[in-house]
Amino acid sequence: TAEIKRRFLAHFEANGHAVVPSAPLPAIDDPNLLFVNAGMVQFVPYFLGQRTPPFARAVSVQKCIRTPDIDEVGKTSRHGTFFQMNGNFSFGDYFKEGAIPLAWELVTTPVERGGFGLDPERIWVTVYLDDDEAAAIWRRTGVPEERIVRRGKKDNFWSMGIPGPAGPCSELYYDRGPQYGRAGGPAVDEDRYLEFWNLVFMQYDIADVRSKEEFRVVGELPARNIDTGMGLERMAAILQGVDNLYEIDEVRPILDRAAELTGRRYGVGSGRVAGESHPDDVRLRVVADHVRTALMLIGDGVTPSNEGRGYVLRRIMRRAIRAVRLLGWQDPVLPELLPVARDCMAPSYPELASEFDRISSYAYAEEEAFLSTLRAGTTILDAAIAQARAAGGGRLSGEKAFQLHDTYGFPIDLTLEIAAEHGLRVDEEGFRRLMADQRARARADARARKTGHADLSAY
Ligand code: SER
């Protein structure tokens, strides 16, 4: 993985790009964003014309957090809450005619000549519906018509999901072969055809973003720009010949240590096709992914709390700890796993090693606190169970389950499990209704904050 980063930077540096370090994970310039979620985030003011870039071309390896798909982690081969994005950027310099050949050259140049050595025959590309220009450039570059697929806004129009720069995009996919799924290209099976690089042709300013397909184009950006993002972990999975991004060299050791501690064997009976994994495998992947994410977040100064960034971190840590308990390990686990994650990541991020005392003290304290939450929640739950039984009902109320979840941070799956052990059912429908009400309140709040992109350049 380190070598992939190095080659990416070297390729673009040799082509006139300034090497720019990753921005820290907490997004500080944009009130609409908790975390940096793409390589382009630190360059938004350049795209919008609010600031003049000191370079016309840049390249970076950006640390990113994305959690909307957190429930997919471990179940598919390609979702991670923390990942790194290799990106090259043009600020009013080259456009499609430059970005496409630059990407193609890097991925198809043989390994011994500094490229990634992918077989050109296994690469598919997508372009936005009416983007004949990009399709023509791909054909000229050497991709045959039958592997150029046109897709709509949902897949081939990229934005940050909030007001700001956006544009049609063109993605590169690698065919991992029939053992991963059905033939027919990325529109048919995104596990077999793994997206690894997204080239965005940044040319619009958008607002009123309601979904990937519903937004308002406010106008053209002052210049036509390029923003690309190659999923580093995905490329590593392809080049290391492993099934998924939890098995690459930067993540697998965490997974192995968790398997060793819990006495589970990873990969037994798991299918390669999404949805066929053994539940233990999914949990081990969740642990590996989330422990690494926690390390990176605390490393960048986020601390666990009940709101905003701190809550995202807390939720990720609790999911990891919970997954380990379900695998049969009840003691504090972070002292076992966090040092492994540090050793995986410190070669690229040396500050993780030099600041490990600070990072680990937050992490271990949080785990201790959660374990006492679990103990306290168990006491309250036991009392509620006794009450429900005394009342003769075979059921625990939705309000109680919600209160345990909301006030004590006690996970619903644990409530269900313990109630079942006592022969009680839980009013899950009532619980879900209360959860939905709470989510609707949160969404209304988020909508209220997404009405426009504030120009913060003066600050
Ligand atoms: N911003 C685009 C993405 O995140 C390309 O870098 O996919």
Coordinates of C-alpha atoms and ligand atoms in Angstrom, one line a residue:
T1 CA 0.0 0.0 0.0
A2 CA 2.9 2.4 0.8
E3 CA 4.3 1.6 -2.6
I4 CA 1.0 2.4 -4.3
K5 CA 1.0 5.8 -2.6
R6 CA 4.6 6.4 -3.7
R7 CA 4.0 5.5 -7.3
F8 CA 0.8 7.6 -7.5
L9 CA 2.6 10.7 -6.2
A10 CA 5.7 10.1 -8.4
H11 CA 3.6 9.7 -11.5
F12 CA 1.8 13.0 -11.1
E13 CA 4.8 14.9 -9.7
A14 CA 6.7 13.9 -12.9
N15 CA 3.7 15.4 -14.8
G16 CA 4.0 18.8 -13.2
H17 CA 1.8 18.4 -10.1
A18 CA 2.7 19.9 -6.7
V19 CA 2.7 17.3 -3.9
V20 CA 0.3 18.5 -1.2
P21 CA 0.0 16.8 2.2
S22 CA -3.3 15.4 3.5
A23 CA -5.5 17.8 5.4
P24 CA -6.5 16.6 8.9
L25 CA -9.7 14.5 9.1
P26 CA -11.9 17.0 10.9
A27 CA -13.1 19.4 8.2
I28 CA -12.6 22.8 9.6
D29 CA -13.4 25.1 6.6
D30 CA -16.9 23.9 5.9
P31 CA -19.7 24.1 8.4
N32 CA -21.7 21.5 6.3
L33 CA -19.1 18.8 6.7
L34 CA -17.9 16.9 9.9
F35 CA -15.0 15.1 8.2
V36 CA -13.0 15.3 5.1
N37 CA -14.7 12.8 2.8
A38 CA -12.8 13.2 -0.4
G39 CA -9.4 14.4 -1.6
M40 CA -10.9 17.6 -3.0
V41 CA -12.3 19.0 0.2
Q42 CA -9.2 21.1 1.0
F43 CA -9.3 22.5 -2.5
V44 CA -13.0 23.6 -2.6
P45 CA -12.2 27.4 -2.3
Y46 CA -9.9 27.0 -5.4
F47 CA -12.7 25.3 -7.4
L48 CA -15.2 28.0 -6.4
G49 CA -12.8 30.8 -7.3
Q50 CA -12.8 32.1 -3.7
R51 CA -9.0 31.7 -3.4
T52 CA -6.3 31.6 -6.0
P53 CA -4.4 28.3 -6.0
P54 CA -0.6 28.6 -5.6
F55 CA -0.3 25.8 -8.2
A56 CA -2.3 24.8 -11.3
R57 CA -1.9 21.1 -10.7
A58 CA -1.8 19.2 -7.4
V59 CA -1.5 15.6 -6.2
S60 CA -2.3 14.2 -2.7
V61 CA -3.1 11.1 -0.6
Q62 CA -6.0 12.3 1.5
K63 CA -7.2 10.7 4.7
C64 CA -11.0 10.3 4.5
I65 CA -14.0 9.3 6.7
R66 CA -17.3 8.2 5.2
T67 CA -20.0 6.7 7.5
P68 CA -23.3 6.8 5.6
D69 CA -22.6 3.2 4.5
I70 CA -21.4 2.1 8.0
D71 CA -23.9 -0.9 7.9
E72 CA -22.2 -2.2 4.8
V73 CA -18.8 -2.5 6.4
G74 CA -17.6 -6.1 6.4
K75 CA -20.6 -7.3 4.3
T76 CA -19.3 -6.0 1.0
S77 CA -15.7 -6.1 -0.1
R78 CA -15.4 -2.4 -0.6
H79 CA -16.8 -0.3 2.2
G80 CA -14.6 1.2 4.8
T81 CA -15.3 4.0 7.3
F82 CA -11.7 5.3 7.0
F83 CA -9.9 5.2 3.7
Q84 CA -7.3 7.0 1.8
M85 CA -7.9 8.7 -1.5
N86 CA -5.1 9.2 -4.0
G87 CA -6.1 12.2 -6.1
N88 CA -4.8 14.5 -8.9
F89 CA -6.2 17.9 -9.4
S90 CA -6.2 20.6 -12.0
F91 CA -7.4 24.1 -11.2
G92 CA -8.4 25.5 -14.6
D93 CA -5.4 23.7 -16.2
Y94 CA -6.0 20.4 -18.1
F95 CA -9.5 19.0 -18.4
K96 CA -10.8 15.6 -19.6
E97 CA -8.3 15.4 -22.4
G98 CA -5.5 15.5 -19.8
A99 CA -7.1 13.5 -16.9
I100 CA -8.1 10.4 -18.9
P101 CA -4.7 9.6 -20.5
L102 CA -2.9 10.4 -17.2
A103 CA -5.0 7.9 -15.3
W104 CA -4.8 5.3 -18.1
E105 CA -1.0 5.5 -18.3
L106 CA -0.5 5.0 -14.6
V107 CA -2.8 2.0 -14.2
T108 CA -1.7 0.2 -17.4
T109 CA 2.1 0.8 -17.3
P110 CA 3.8 -2.4 -16.3
V111 CA 4.9 -2.7 -12.6
E112 CA 8.6 -2.9 -13.6
R113 CA 8.2 0.5 -15.3
G114 CA 6.6 2.2 -12.3
G115 CA 2.9 1.7 -13.0
F116 CA 0.2 -0.5 -11.5
G117 CA 0.3 -3.1 -14.4
L118 CA -3.4 -3.7 -14.7
D119 CA -4.5 -5.7 -17.7
P120 CA -6.2 -3.2 -20.0
E121 CA -8.6 -5.8 -21.2
R122 CA -10.1 -6.0 -17.7
I123 CA -10.7 -2.3 -17.3
W124 CA -14.2 -0.9 -17.8
V125 CA -15.1 2.7 -17.7
T126 CA -18.3 4.7 -17.2
V127 CA -19.2 8.1 -18.4
Y128 CA -22.2 10.4 -17.7
L129 CA -25.2 9.9 -20.1
D130 CA -24.5 12.7 -22.6
D131 CA -20.7 13.0 -22.1
D132 CA -19.7 12.1 -25.7
E133 CA -16.5 14.1 -25.2
A134 CA -15.3 11.8 -22.4
A135 CA -16.4 8.7 -24.3
A136 CA -14.5 9.8 -27.4
I137 CA -11.3 10.4 -25.3
W138 CA -11.6 6.9 -23.8
R139 CA -11.9 5.4 -27.3
R140 CA -8.9 7.3 -28.5
T141 CA -7.0 6.2 -25.4
G142 CA -7.6 2.6 -26.2
V143 CA -10.8 1.4 -24.4
P144 CA -13.2 -0.3 -26.9
E145 CA -16.8 0.9 -27.2
E146 CA -18.2 -2.2 -25.5
R147 CA -16.4 -1.4 -22.2
I148 CA -17.5 2.2 -22.1
V149 CA -20.8 2.3 -20.2
R150 CA -23.1 5.3 -19.9
R151 CA -24.8 5.9 -16.5
G152 CA -27.0 8.6 -15.0
K153 CA -26.8 11.1 -12.2
K154 CA -26.8 8.6 -9.4
D155 CA -23.6 7.0 -10.5
N156 CA -21.9 9.5 -12.8
F157 CA -22.5 13.0 -11.4
W158 CA -20.4 13.7 -8.4
S159 CA -20.9 16.2 -5.6
M160 CA -19.9 16.3 -1.9
G161 CA -23.5 15.7 -1.0
I162 CA -23.7 19.3 0.1
P163 CA -23.7 22.6 -1.7
G164 CA -20.5 23.4 -3.6
P165 CA -18.6 22.3 -6.7
A166 CA -19.8 19.3 -8.7
G167 CA -19.7 17.8 -12.1
P168 CA -20.2 14.8 -14.3
C169 CA -17.7 12.0 -13.7
S170 CA -16.0 9.0 -15.4
E171 CA -15.1 6.0 -13.3
L172 CA -12.7 3.1 -13.9
Y173 CA -13.6 -0.4 -12.9
Y174 CA -11.5 -3.6 -12.7
D175 CA -13.1 -6.9 -13.6
R176 CA -12.0 -9.3 -10.8
G177 CA -13.4 -12.3 -12.6
P178 CA -16.3 -14.7 -12.6
Q179 CA -15.7 -16.0 -9.1
Y180 CA -16.8 -12.5 -7.8
G181 CA -20.1 -12.2 -9.7
R182 CA -22.0 -11.9 -12.9
A183 CA -20.6 -10.8 -16.2
G184 CA -21.9 -7.7 -18.0
G185 CA -20.0 -4.7 -16.6
P186 CA -20.3 -2.4 -13.6
A187 CA -24.0 -1.7 -14.1
V188 CA -24.6 -5.4 -13.4
D189 CA -22.3 -6.2 -10.5
E190 CA -20.2 -3.8 -8.6
D191 CA -18.5 -6.5 -6.5
R192 CA -17.1 -8.3 -9.5
Y193 CA -16.4 -5.0 -11.3
L194 CA -14.7 -3.0 -8.6
E195 CA -14.7 0.8 -9.0
F196 CA -11.2 2.0 -8.2
W197 CA -10.9 5.5 -9.6
N198 CA -13.3 8.4 -10.1
L199 CA -12.4 11.2 -12.5
V200 CA -14.7 14.2 -11.8
F201 CA -15.0 17.0 -14.4
M202 CA -15.7 19.8 -11.9
Q203 CA -17.6 22.5 -13.7
Y204 CA -20.8 23.4 -11.8
D205 CA -21.7 25.0 -8.5
I206 CA -24.7 23.3 -7.0
A207 CA -27.1 24.1 -4.1
D208 CA -30.3 22.7 -2.4
V209 CA -28.9 19.2 -2.4
R210 CA -31.6 16.8 -1.5
S211 CA -30.0 13.6 -2.8
K212 CA -27.6 12.3 -5.4
E213 CA -30.1 13.1 -8.1
E214 CA -31.9 16.1 -6.7
F215 CA -30.1 19.4 -6.5
R216 CA -30.0 22.7 -8.2
V217 CA -27.2 23.8 -10.5
V218 CA -26.5 27.4 -9.5
G219 CA -24.1 28.1 -12.4
E220 CA -20.8 27.2 -14.0
L221 CA -17.6 27.4 -11.9
P222 CA -15.1 30.1 -12.9
A223 CA -12.9 27.5 -14.6
R224 CA -13.1 23.9 -15.7
N225 CA -11.3 21.7 -13.2
I226 CA -10.3 18.1 -12.5
D227 CA -10.7 16.3 -9.3
T228 CA -9.9 12.6 -9.2
G229 CA -10.0 10.1 -6.4
M230 CA -8.5 6.6 -6.5
G231 CA -9.5 4.4 -3.5
L232 CA -6.1 3.5 -2.2
E233 CA -7.4 0.5 -0.3
R234 CA -9.3 -0.8 -3.3
M235 CA -6.3 -0.5 -5.5
A236 CA -4.3 -2.3 -2.8
A237 CA -6.9 -5.1 -2.7
I238 CA -6.6 -5.5 -6.5
L239 CA -2.8 -5.5 -6.6
Q240 CA -2.3 -7.6 -3.5
G241 CA -4.8 -10.2 -4.9
V242 CA -7.0 -10.2 -1.8
D243 CA -10.8 -10.4 -1.7
N244 CA -11.6 -7.2 0.1
L245 CA -10.1 -4.1 1.7
Y246 CA -10.0 -5.6 5.2
E247 CA -7.4 -8.1 4.0
I248 CA -4.8 -5.6 2.7
D249 CA -1.5 -5.2 4.4
E250 CA -2.6 -2.1 6.3
V251 CA -5.6 -3.7 7.9
R252 CA -5.3 -7.5 7.9
P253 CA -3.0 -7.7 11.0
I254 CA -5.7 -6.1 13.1
L255 CA -8.2 -8.7 11.9
D256 CA -5.8 -11.5 12.6
R257 CA -5.1 -10.4 16.1
A258 CA -8.9 -10.1 16.8
A259 CA -9.4 -13.6 15.4
E260 CA -6.5 -14.9 17.6
L261 CA -7.9 -13.3 20.7
T262 CA -11.5 -14.6 20.2
G263 CA -10.4 -18.0 18.9
R264 CA -12.3 -17.6 15.7
R265 CA -11.0 -18.7 12.3
Y266 CA -11.4 -16.1 9.6
G267 CA -12.5 -17.0 6.2
V268 CA -14.0 -20.4 7.0
G269 CA -17.0 -21.1 4.7
S270 CA -17.2 -17.5 3.5
G271 CA -18.3 -16.9 0.0
R272 CA -16.5 -14.4 -2.2
V273 CA -19.8 -13.0 -3.5
A274 CA -21.3 -10.2 -1.4
G275 CA -23.9 -11.4 1.1
E276 CA -22.4 -14.8 1.6
S277 CA -19.9 -14.1 4.4
H278 CA -20.1 -15.9 7.7
P279 CA -21.3 -13.5 10.5
D280 CA -18.0 -14.0 12.4
D281 CA -16.1 -12.8 9.3
V282 CA -18.3 -9.8 9.0
R283 CA -17.6 -9.0 12.7
L284 CA -13.9 -9.4 12.4
R285 CA -13.9 -7.1 9.4
V286 CA -15.9 -4.5 11.3
V287 CA -13.5 -4.7 14.2
A288 CA -10.5 -4.3 11.9
D289 CA -12.0 -1.4 10.0
H290 CA -13.4 0.5 13.1
V291 CA -10.3 0.1 15.2
R292 CA -8.2 1.6 12.5
T293 CA -10.7 4.4 12.0
A294 CA -10.7 5.2 15.7
L295 CA -6.9 5.4 15.7
M296 CA -6.9 7.8 12.8
L297 CA -9.6 10.0 14.2
I298 CA -8.1 10.3 17.7
G299 CA -4.7 10.8 16.0
D300 CA -6.2 13.8 14.3
G301 CA -7.5 15.3 17.5
V302 CA -11.1 14.0 17.7
T303 CA -12.2 12.8 21.1
P304 CA -15.2 10.7 22.0
S305 CA -18.3 12.7 23.0
N306 CA -22.1 12.7 22.6
E307 CA -22.3 15.0 19.6
G308 CA -20.8 15.9 16.2
R309 CA -17.5 14.4 15.4
G310 CA -17.0 13.0 18.8
Y311 CA -20.2 11.0 18.5
V312 CA -19.2 9.5 15.2
L313 CA -16.0 8.3 16.9
R314 CA -17.9 7.0 19.9
R315 CA -20.3 5.1 17.8
I316 CA -17.5 3.5 15.7
M317 CA -15.6 2.5 18.9
R318 CA -18.7 1.0 20.5
R319 CA -19.5 -1.0 17.3
A320 CA -16.0 -2.4 17.4
I321 CA -16.2 -3.3 21.1
R322 CA -19.6 -4.8 20.7
A323 CA -18.5 -6.9 17.7
V324 CA -15.6 -8.3 19.8
R325 CA -18.0 -9.2 22.6
L326 CA -20.3 -11.0 20.1
L327 CA -17.2 -12.9 19.1
G328 CA -16.8 -14.0 22.6
W329 CA -14.2 -11.7 24.2
Q330 CA -15.5 -9.8 27.2
D331 CA -12.4 -8.0 28.5
P332 CA -11.0 -4.6 27.2
V333 CA -9.8 -5.3 23.7
L334 CA -8.3 -2.0 22.5
P335 CA -5.1 -2.5 24.5
E336 CA -4.7 -5.6 22.3
L337 CA -5.7 -4.1 18.9
L338 CA -4.8 -0.4 18.9
P339 CA -1.0 -1.1 19.0
V340 CA -1.4 -3.4 16.0
A341 CA -3.3 -0.7 14.1
R342 CA -0.6 1.8 15.0
D343 CA 2.1 -0.5 13.6
C344 CA 0.2 -0.9 10.4
M345 CA -0.3 2.9 9.8
A346 CA 2.7 4.5 11.4
P347 CA 5.0 3.9 8.4
S348 CA 2.8 6.4 6.5
Y349 CA 1.8 8.5 9.5
P350 CA 4.7 8.6 12.0
E351 CA 2.8 10.9 14.4
L352 CA 0.6 7.9 15.3
A353 CA 3.7 6.4 16.9
S354 CA 5.0 9.5 18.6
E355 CA 1.6 10.4 19.9
F356 CA 0.5 7.0 20.8
D357 CA 0.4 7.7 24.6
R358 CA -2.2 10.4 24.1
I359 CA -4.2 8.5 21.5
S360 CA -4.3 5.3 23.5
S361 CA -5.3 7.0 26.8
Y362 CA -8.4 8.4 25.1
A363 CA -9.2 5.1 23.5
Y364 CA -8.7 2.9 26.5
A365 CA -10.7 5.3 28.8
E366 CA -13.6 5.3 26.3
E367 CA -13.6 1.5 26.2
E368 CA -13.6 1.3 30.1
A369 CA -16.5 3.8 30.1
F370 CA -18.5 1.8 27.6
L371 CA -17.9 -1.4 29.4
S372 CA -19.3 0.2 32.6
T373 CA -22.3 1.5 30.5
L374 CA -22.9 -2.1 29.5
R375 CA -22.7 -3.2 33.1
A376 CA -25.1 -0.3 34.3
G377 CA -27.4 -1.0 31.3
T378 CA -27.5 -4.6 32.2
T379 CA -28.5 -3.7 35.8
I380 CA -31.4 -1.5 34.6
L381 CA -32.4 -4.1 32.0
D382 CA -32.4 -6.8 34.7
A383 CA -34.7 -4.6 36.8
A384 CA -37.0 -4.0 33.8
I385 CA -37.1 -7.7 33.0
A386 CA -38.1 -8.5 36.6
Q387 CA -40.8 -5.9 36.5
A388 CA -42.2 -7.1 33.2
R389 CA -42.3 -10.7 34.5
A390 CA -43.9 -9.6 37.8
A391 CA -46.6 -7.8 35.8
G392 CA -47.2 -11.0 34.0
G393 CA -46.5 -9.6 30.5
G394 CA -44.1 -11.5 28.3
R395 CA -42.9 -8.3 26.8
L396 CA -40.5 -5.4 27.4
S397 CA -41.8 -2.1 26.3
G398 CA -40.4 -0.1 23.3
E399 CA -40.0 2.9 25.6
K400 CA -37.7 0.9 27.9
A401 CA -35.6 -0.4 25.0
F402 CA -35.4 3.2 23.6
Q403 CA -34.5 4.7 27.0
L404 CA -31.7 2.1 27.4
H405 CA -30.4 2.9 24.0
D406 CA -30.9 6.7 24.1
T407 CA -30.0 7.5 27.7
Y408 CA -27.5 4.8 28.5
G409 CA -26.1 4.0 25.1
F410 CA -27.1 0.4 25.5
P411 CA -27.4 -1.2 22.1
I412 CA -30.7 -2.7 21.1
D413 CA -29.3 -5.9 19.8
L414 CA -28.0 -6.5 23.3
T415 CA -31.4 -5.7 24.8
L416 CA -33.0 -8.2 22.5
E417 CA -30.4 -10.9 23.3
I418 CA -30.7 -10.5 27.1
A419 CA -34.5 -10.3 27.0
A420 CA -34.6 -13.4 25.0
E421 CA -32.5 -15.2 27.5
H422 CA -35.1 -14.4 30.1
G423 CA -37.9 -15.6 27.8
L424 CA -39.2 -12.1 27.0
R425 CA -40.0 -10.4 23.7
V426 CA -39.2 -6.7 23.1
D427 CA -41.7 -4.4 21.5
E428 CA -39.3 -3.8 18.6
E429 CA -41.9 -2.0 16.6
G430 CA -42.4 0.6 19.4
F431 CA -38.6 0.9 19.7
R432 CA -38.2 1.5 15.9
R433 CA -41.0 4.1 15.9
L434 CA -39.2 6.1 18.6
M435 CA -35.9 5.7 16.8
A436 CA -37.6 6.9 13.5
D437 CA -39.0 10.0 15.3
Q438 CA -35.5 10.8 16.6
R439 CA -34.0 10.3 13.2
A440 CA -36.6 12.6 11.6
R441 CA -35.7 15.3 14.1
A442 CA -32.0 14.9 13.3
R443 CA -32.7 15.0 9.6
A444 CA -34.7 18.2 9.9
D445 CA -31.8 19.7 11.7
A446 CA -29.3 18.6 9.1
R447 CA -31.5 20.0 6.3
A448 CA -31.7 23.3 8.0
R449 CA -27.9 23.4 7.9
K450 CA -27.6 22.5 4.2
T451 CA -29.2 25.5 2.6
G452 CA -26.2 27.1 1.0
H453 CA -22.4 27.1 0.8
A454 CA -21.0 29.9 3.0
D455 CA -18.0 31.7 1.6
L456 CA -15.5 31.5 4.5
S457 CA -12.4 32.7 2.6
A458 CA -12.3 36.0 4.5
Y459 CA -11.8 34.0 7.7
Ligands
SER1 N1 -14.3 13.7 -5.4 C1 -14.4 12.5 -6.1 C2 -14.7 11.3 -5.2 O1 -14.7 11.4 -4.0 C3 -13.2 12.2 -6.9 O2 -12.1 12.4 -6.1 O3 -15.1 10.3 -5.7

